[in-house]
CSV table of C-alpha atoms and ligand atoms in Angstrom, one decimal:
chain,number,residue,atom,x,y,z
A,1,UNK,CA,5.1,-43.9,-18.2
A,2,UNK,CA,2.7,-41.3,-17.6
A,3,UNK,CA,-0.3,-42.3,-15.2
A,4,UNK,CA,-4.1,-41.5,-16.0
A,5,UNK,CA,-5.1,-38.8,-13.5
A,6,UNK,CA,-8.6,-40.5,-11.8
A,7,UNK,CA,-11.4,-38.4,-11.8
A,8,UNK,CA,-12.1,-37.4,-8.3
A,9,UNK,CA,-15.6,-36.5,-8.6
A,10,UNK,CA,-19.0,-38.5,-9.2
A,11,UNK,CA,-20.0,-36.7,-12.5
A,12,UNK,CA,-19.7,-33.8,-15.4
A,13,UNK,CA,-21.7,-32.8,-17.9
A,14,UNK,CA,-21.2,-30.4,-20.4
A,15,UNK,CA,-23.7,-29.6,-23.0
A,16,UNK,CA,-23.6,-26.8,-25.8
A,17,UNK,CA,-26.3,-24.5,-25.3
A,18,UNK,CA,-29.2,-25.4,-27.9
A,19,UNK,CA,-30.4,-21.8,-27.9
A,20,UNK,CA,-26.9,-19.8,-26.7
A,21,UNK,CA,-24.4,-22.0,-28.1
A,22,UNK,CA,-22.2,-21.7,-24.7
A,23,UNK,CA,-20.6,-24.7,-23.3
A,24,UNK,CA,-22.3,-25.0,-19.6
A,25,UNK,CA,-20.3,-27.6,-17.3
A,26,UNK,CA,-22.4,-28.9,-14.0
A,27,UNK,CA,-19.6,-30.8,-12.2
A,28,UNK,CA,-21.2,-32.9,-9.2
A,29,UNK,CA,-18.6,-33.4,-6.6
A,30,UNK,CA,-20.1,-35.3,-4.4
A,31,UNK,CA,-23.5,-36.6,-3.4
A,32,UNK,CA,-22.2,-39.1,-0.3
A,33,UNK,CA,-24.4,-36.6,2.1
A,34,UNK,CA,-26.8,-35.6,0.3
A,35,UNK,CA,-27.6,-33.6,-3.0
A,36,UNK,CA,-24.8,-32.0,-4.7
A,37,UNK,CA,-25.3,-28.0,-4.5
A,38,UNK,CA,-22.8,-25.2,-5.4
A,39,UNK,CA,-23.3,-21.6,-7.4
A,40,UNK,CA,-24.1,-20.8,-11.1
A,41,UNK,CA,-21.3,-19.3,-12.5
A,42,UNK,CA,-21.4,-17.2,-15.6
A,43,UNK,CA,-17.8,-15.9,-17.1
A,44,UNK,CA,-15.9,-15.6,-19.6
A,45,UNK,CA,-12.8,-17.8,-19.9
A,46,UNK,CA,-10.0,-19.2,-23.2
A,47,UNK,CA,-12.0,-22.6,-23.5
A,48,UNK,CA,-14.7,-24.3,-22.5
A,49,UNK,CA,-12.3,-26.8,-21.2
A,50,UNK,CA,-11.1,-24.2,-18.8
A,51,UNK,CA,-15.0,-23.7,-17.5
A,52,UNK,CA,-15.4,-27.5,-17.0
A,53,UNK,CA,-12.0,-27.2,-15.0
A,54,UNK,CA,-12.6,-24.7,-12.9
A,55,UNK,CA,-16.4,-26.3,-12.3
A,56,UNK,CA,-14.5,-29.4,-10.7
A,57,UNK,CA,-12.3,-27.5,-9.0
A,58,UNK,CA,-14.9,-25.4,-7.3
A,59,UNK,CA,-17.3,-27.7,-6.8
A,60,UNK,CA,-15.3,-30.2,-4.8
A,61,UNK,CA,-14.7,-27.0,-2.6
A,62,UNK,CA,-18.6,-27.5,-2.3
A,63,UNK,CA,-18.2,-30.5,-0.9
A,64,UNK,CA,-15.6,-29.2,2.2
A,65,UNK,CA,-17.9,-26.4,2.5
A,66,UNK,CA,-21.3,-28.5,2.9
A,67,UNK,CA,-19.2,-31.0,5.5
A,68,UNK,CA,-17.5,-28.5,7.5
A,69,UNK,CA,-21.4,-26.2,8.1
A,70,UNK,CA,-22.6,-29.6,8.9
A,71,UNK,CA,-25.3,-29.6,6.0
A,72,UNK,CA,-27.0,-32.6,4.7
A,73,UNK,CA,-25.9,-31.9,1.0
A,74,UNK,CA,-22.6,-32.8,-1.2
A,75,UNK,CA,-20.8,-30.3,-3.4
A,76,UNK,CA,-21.4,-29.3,-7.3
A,77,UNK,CA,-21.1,-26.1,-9.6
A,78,UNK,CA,-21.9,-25.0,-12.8
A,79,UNK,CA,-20.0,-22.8,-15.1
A,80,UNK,CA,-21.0,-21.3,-18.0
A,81,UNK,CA,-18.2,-20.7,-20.2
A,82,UNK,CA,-18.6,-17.6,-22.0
A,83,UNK,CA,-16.7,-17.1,-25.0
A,84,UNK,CA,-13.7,-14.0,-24.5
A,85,UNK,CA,-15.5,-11.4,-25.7
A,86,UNK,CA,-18.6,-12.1,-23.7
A,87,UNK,CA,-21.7,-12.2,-24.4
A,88,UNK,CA,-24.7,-9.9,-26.0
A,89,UNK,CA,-26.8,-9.0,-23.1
A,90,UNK,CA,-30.1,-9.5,-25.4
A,91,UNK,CA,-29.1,-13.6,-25.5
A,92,UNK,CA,-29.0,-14.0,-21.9
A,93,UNK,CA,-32.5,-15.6,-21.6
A,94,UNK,CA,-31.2,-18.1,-24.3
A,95,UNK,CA,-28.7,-18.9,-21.9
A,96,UNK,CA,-30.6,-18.8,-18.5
A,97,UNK,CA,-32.6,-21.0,-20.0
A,98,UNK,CA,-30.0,-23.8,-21.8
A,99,UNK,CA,-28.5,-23.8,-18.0
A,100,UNK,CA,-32.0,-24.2,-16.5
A,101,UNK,CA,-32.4,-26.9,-18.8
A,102,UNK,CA,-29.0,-28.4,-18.2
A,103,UNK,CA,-30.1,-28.8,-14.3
A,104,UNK,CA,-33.1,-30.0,-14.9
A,105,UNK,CA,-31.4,-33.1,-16.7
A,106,UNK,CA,-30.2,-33.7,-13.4
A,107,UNK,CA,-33.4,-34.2,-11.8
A,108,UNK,CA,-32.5,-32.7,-8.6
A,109,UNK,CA,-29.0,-34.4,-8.3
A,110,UNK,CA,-27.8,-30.7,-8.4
A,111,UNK,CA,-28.8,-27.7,-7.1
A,112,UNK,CA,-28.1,-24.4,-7.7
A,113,UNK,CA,-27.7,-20.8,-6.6
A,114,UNK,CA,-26.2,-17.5,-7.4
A,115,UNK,CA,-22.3,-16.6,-7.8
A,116,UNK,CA,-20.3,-14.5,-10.1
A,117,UNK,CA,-22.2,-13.5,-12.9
A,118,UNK,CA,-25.9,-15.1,-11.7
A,119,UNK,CA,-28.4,-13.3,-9.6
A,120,UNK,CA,-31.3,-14.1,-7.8
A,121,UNK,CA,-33.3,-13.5,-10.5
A,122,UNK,CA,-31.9,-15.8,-12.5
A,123,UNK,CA,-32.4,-18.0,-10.2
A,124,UNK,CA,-35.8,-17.2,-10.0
A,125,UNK,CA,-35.8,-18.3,-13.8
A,126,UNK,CA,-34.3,-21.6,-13.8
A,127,UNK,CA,-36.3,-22.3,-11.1
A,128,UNK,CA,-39.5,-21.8,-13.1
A,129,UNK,CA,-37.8,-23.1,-15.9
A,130,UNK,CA,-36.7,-26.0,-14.1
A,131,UNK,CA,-39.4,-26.8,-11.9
A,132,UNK,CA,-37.3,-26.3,-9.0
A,133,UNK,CA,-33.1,-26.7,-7.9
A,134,UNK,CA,-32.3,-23.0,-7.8
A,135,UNK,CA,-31.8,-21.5,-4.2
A,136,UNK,CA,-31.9,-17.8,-3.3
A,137,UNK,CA,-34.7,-16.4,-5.5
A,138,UNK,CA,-36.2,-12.7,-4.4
A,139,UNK,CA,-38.4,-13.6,-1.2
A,140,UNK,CA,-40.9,-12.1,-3.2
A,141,UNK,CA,-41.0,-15.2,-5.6
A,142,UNK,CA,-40.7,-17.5,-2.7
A,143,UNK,CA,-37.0,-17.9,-1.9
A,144,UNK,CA,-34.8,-16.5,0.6
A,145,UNK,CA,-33.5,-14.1,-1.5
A,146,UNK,CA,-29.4,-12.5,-1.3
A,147,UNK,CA,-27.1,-14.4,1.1
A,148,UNK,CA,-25.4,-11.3,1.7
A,149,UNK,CA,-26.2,-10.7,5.5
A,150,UNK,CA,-25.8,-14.4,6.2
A,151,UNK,CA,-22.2,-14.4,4.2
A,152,UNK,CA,-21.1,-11.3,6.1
A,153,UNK,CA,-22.5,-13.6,9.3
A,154,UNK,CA,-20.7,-16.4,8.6
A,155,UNK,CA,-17.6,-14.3,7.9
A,156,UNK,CA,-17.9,-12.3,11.1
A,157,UNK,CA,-17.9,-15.6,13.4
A,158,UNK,CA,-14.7,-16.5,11.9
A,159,UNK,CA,-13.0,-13.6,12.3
A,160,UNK,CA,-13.7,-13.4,15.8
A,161,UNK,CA,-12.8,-16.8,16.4
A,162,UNK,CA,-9.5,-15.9,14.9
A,163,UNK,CA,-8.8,-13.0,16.7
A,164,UNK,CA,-10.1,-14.0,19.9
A,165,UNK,CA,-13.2,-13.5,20.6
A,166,UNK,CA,-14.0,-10.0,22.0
A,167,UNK,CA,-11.0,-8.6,20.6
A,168,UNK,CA,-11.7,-6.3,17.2
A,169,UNK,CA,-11.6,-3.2,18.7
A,170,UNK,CA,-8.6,-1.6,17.7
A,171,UNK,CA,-7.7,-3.6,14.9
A,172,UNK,CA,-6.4,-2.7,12.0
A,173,UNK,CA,-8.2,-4.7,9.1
A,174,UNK,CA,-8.2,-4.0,5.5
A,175,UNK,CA,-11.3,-5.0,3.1
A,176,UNK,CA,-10.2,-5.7,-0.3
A,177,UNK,CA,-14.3,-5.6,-2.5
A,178,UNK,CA,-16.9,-2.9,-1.1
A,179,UNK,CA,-19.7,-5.2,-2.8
A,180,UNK,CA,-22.8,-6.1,-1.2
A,181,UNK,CA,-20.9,-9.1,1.1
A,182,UNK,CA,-17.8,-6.3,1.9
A,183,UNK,CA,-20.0,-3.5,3.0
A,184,UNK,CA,-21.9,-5.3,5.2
A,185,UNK,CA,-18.6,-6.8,6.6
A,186,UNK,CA,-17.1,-3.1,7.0
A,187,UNK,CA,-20.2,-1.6,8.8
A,188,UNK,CA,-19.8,-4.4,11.4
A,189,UNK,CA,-16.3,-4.3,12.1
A,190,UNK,CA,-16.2,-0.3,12.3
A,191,UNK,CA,-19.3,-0.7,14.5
A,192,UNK,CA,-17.2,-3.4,16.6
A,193,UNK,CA,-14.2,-0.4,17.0
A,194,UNK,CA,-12.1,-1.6,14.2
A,195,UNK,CA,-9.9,1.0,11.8
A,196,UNK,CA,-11.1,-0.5,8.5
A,197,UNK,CA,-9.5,0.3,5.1
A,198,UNK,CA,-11.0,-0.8,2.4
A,199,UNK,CA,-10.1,-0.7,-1.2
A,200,UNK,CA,-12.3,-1.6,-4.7
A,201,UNK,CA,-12.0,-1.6,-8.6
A,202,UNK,CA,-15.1,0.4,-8.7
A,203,UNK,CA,-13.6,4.3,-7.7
A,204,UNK,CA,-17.0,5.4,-7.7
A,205,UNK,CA,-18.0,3.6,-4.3
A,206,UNK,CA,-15.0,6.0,-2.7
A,207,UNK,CA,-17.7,8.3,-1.5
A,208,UNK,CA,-20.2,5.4,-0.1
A,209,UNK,CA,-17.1,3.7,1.6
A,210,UNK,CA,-15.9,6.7,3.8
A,211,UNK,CA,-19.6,7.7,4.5
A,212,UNK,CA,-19.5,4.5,6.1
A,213,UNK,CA,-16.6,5.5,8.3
A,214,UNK,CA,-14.0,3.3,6.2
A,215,UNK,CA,-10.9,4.9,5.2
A,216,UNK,CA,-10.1,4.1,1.2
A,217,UNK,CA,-7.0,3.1,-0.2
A,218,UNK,CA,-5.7,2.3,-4.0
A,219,UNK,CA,-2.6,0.9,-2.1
A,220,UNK,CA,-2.3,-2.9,-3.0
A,221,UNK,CA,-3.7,-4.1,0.8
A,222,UNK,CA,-2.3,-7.4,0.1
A,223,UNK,CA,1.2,-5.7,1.2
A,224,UNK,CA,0.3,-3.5,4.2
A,225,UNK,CA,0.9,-3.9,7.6
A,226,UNK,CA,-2.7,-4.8,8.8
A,227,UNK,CA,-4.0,-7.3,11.8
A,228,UNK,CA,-6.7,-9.0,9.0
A,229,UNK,CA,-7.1,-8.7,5.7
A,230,UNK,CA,-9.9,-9.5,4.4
A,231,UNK,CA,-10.6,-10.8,0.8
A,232,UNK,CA,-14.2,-9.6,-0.2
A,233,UNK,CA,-13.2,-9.4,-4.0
A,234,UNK,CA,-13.1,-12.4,-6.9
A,235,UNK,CA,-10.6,-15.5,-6.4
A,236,UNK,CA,-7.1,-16.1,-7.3
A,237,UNK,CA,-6.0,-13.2,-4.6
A,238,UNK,CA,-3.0,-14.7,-3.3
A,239,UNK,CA,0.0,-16.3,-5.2
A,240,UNK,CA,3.1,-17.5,-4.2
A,241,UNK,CA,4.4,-14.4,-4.8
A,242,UNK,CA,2.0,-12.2,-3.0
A,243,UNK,CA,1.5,-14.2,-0.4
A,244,UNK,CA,5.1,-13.7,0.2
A,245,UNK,CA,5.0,-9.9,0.4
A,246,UNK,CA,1.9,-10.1,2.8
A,247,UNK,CA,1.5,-8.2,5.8
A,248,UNK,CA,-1.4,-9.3,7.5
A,249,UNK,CA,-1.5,-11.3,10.7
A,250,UNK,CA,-4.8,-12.9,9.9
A,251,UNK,CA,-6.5,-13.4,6.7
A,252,UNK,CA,-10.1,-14.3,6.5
A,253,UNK,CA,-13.0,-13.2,4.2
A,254,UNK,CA,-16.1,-14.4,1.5
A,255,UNK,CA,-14.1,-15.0,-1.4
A,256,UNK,CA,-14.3,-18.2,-3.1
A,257,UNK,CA,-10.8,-19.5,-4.3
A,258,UNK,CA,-8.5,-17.2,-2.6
A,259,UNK,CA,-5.2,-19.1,-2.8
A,260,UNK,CA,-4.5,-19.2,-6.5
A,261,UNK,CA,-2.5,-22.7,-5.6
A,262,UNK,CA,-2.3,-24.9,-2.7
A,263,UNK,CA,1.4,-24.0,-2.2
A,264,UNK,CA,-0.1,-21.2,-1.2
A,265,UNK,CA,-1.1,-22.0,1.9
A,266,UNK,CA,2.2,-23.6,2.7
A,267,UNK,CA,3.9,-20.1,2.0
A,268,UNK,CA,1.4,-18.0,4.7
A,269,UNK,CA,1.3,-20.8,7.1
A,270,UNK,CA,5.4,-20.8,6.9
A,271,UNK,CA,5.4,-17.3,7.2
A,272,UNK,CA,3.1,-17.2,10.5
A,273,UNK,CA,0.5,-16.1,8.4
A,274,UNK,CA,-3.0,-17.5,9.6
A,275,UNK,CA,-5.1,-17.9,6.9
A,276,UNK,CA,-8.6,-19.3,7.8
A,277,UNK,CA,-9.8,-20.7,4.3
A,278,UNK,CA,-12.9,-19.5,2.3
A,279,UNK,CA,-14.6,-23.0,2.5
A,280,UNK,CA,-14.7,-22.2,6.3
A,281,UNK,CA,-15.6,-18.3,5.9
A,282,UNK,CA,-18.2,-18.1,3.4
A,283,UNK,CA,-21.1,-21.4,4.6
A,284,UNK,CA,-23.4,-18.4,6.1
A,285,UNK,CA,-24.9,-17.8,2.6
A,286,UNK,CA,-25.4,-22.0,1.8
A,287,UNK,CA,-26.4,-22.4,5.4
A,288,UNK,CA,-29.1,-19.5,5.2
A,289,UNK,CA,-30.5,-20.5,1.5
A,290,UNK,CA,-31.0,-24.5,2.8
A,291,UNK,CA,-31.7,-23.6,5.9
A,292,UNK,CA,-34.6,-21.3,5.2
A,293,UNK,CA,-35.8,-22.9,1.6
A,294,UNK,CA,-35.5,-27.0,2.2
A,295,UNK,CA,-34.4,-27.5,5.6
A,296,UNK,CA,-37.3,-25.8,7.4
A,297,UNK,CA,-35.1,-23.6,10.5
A,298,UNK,CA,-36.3,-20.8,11.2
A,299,UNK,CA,-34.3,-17.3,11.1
A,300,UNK,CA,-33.0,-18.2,15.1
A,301,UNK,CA,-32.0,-21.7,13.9
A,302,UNK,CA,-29.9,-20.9,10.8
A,303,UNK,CA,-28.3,-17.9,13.0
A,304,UNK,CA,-26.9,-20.2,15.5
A,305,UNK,CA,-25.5,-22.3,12.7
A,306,UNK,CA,-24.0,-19.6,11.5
A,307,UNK,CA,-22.6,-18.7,13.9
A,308,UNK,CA,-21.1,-21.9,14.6
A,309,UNK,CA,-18.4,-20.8,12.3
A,310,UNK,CA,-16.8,-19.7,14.5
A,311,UNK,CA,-16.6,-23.0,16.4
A,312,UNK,CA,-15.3,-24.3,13.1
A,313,UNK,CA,-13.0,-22.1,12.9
A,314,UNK,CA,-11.1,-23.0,16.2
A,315,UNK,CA,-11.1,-26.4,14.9
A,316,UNK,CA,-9.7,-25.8,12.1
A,317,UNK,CA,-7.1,-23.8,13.5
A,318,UNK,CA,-6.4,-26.1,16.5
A,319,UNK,CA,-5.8,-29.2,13.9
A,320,UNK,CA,-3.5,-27.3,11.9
A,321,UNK,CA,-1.6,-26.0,14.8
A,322,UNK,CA,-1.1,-29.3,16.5
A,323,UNK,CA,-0.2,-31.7,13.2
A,324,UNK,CA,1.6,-28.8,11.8
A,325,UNK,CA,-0.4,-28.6,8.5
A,326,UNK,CA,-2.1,-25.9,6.7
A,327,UNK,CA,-5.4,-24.7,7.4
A,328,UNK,CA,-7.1,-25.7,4.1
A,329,UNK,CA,-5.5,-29.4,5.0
A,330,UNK,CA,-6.8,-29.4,8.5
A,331,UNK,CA,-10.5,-28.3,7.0
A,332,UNK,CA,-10.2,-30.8,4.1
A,333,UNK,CA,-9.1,-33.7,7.1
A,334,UNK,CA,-12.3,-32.4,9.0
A,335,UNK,CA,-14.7,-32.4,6.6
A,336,UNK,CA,-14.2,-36.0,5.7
A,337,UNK,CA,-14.8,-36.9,9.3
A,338,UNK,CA,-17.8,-34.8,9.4
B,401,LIG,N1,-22.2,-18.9,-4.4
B,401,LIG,C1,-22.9,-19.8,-3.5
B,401,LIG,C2,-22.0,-21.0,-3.3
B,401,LIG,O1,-21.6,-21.6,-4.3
B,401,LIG,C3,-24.2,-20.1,-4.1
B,401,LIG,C4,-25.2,-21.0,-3.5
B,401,LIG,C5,-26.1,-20.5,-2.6
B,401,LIG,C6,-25.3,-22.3,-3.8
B,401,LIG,C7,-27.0,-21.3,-2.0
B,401,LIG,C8,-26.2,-23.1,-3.3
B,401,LIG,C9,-27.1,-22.6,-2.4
B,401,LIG,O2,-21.6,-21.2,-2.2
């Protein structure tokens, strides 16, 4: 007899767009500590029931993340599901606004912020829109604008931590995504004495990359002998199979969703491949928008949290190490004790 899958979260909504017509799912994870929070997402994908899927999915990756920085919130997330053929850049107000809309039916349950496809200011619109719940609008409007420093923060501690502290110089790391979180993560490392390769999509940041001291690469870095690799690009990054084929020591970086499954994580750990996972990485960027926009700390205050992802880190690593299980278990066993 087949059994009912439970729903593991607290709530979803999706609602049709009145204006756009595009399914938006706002999955709430979790509000045991606190508000649920967690990034807009606008992309395209085969169904709306794909959209709602991956909300839940990400947003209970919210929840790990908000646990494990020690924040007072839960985790959420909303997709918008654009149809395959995207969307016509003239009905994007119709849309910011059916999501701002959507949130506000929440009341404040949820609370937003940017991610793929959302900026801050779009965020700066649903905020008006909504009377509040986004994070991260331009400073200029009254937010705390990009995350991007505190990301590349957040992503720095952790690296060190799994490294050894001290210890960059002379590595060999490869950044896979020169955007605005992989730059700022390349200009550190190559500051710290690190030989960084770093590879992109985009060709036409070649120029920008090795002005920056980076070498470029279109090799796939996945498969190259490297100390750390670090995944600065969209999810799904490692499968089974390349996860199987990698040559990195260390893997640690901003992307959300880098295992594509959790056997995943079993294959690198198997191989002696230490994988610290994203919901560990990536908190600088929540930590800096609460911090700054709800939690009052000051620029010194959220820094040392921040930094204390490094801290994290070691915890994370030392759990896994001594019960033998992978490093997304060992931060999912945390985070419920946090
Ligand atoms: N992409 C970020 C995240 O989901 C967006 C965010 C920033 C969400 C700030 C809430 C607050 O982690």
């Amino acid at each position: 007899m087949n059994r009912t899958e439970s729903f593991a979260g607290e709530a979803l909504q999706v609602v049709r767009g009145s204006r756009s017509g595009v399914a938006i799912a706002v999955a709430i994870h979790s509000t045991a500590r606190g508000p649920a929070i967690g990034g807009c997402r606008i992309k395209a994908y085969p169904s709306w029931r794909d959209g709602a899927d991956d909300a839940l999915r990400l947003s209970a990756a919210m929840t790990t993340k908000c646990a494990l920085a020690g924040l007072p919130y839960g985790g959420g997330k909303t997709v918008a599901a654009l149809p395959a053929e995207g969307m016509d850049p003239a009905r994007r107000p119709d849309l910011i606004a059916d999501i701002a809309e959507a949130i506000a039916a929440l009341g404040g349950r949820y609370r937003t912020g940017p991610d793929i496809g959302s900026t801050s200011e779009d965020m700066a619109e649903i905020h008006r829109l909504a009377h509040g719940w986004a994070f991260c609008r331009p400073e200029s409007q009254g937010g705390s604008g990009t995350s991007s420093v505190a990301t590349a923060r957040g992503v720095l501690a952790a690296l060190e931590a799994g490294v050894a502290p001290g210890s960059v110089d002379g590595l060999r790391i490869g950044v896979l995504g020169f955007g605005s979180v992989g730059r700022l993560i390349c200009e550190a490392l190559i500051e710290r004495g690190a030989k960084v390769v770093v590879t992109d999509v985009d060709e036409g940041l070649r120029p920008v990359a090795e002005r920056h001291g980076a070498a470029w690469t279109t090799a796939d870095l996945v498969r190259e002998q490297l100390d750390v690799l670090v995944p600065a690009a969209t999810g799904g990054l490692l499968t089974v199979e390349s996860a199987a084929a990698c040559g990195a020591s260390l893997i640690v970086g901003p992307a959300n969703n880098q295992i594509a499954a959790e056997e995943v994580a079993t294959v690198l750990r198997d191989r002696g491949v230490t994988w610290i996972p994203d919901v560990v990485a990536s908190a600088g960027g929540i930590i800096h928008a609460v911090g700054r926009e709800e939690l009052g700390m000051d620029e010194a205050a959220v820094n040392a949290k921040i930094d204390a992802i490094g801290d994290t880190t070691n915890s994370v690593l030392a759990l896994a190490r001594e019960r033998e299980w992978t490093t997304v278990r060992a931060a999912r066993e945390l985070a419920a004790l946090a």
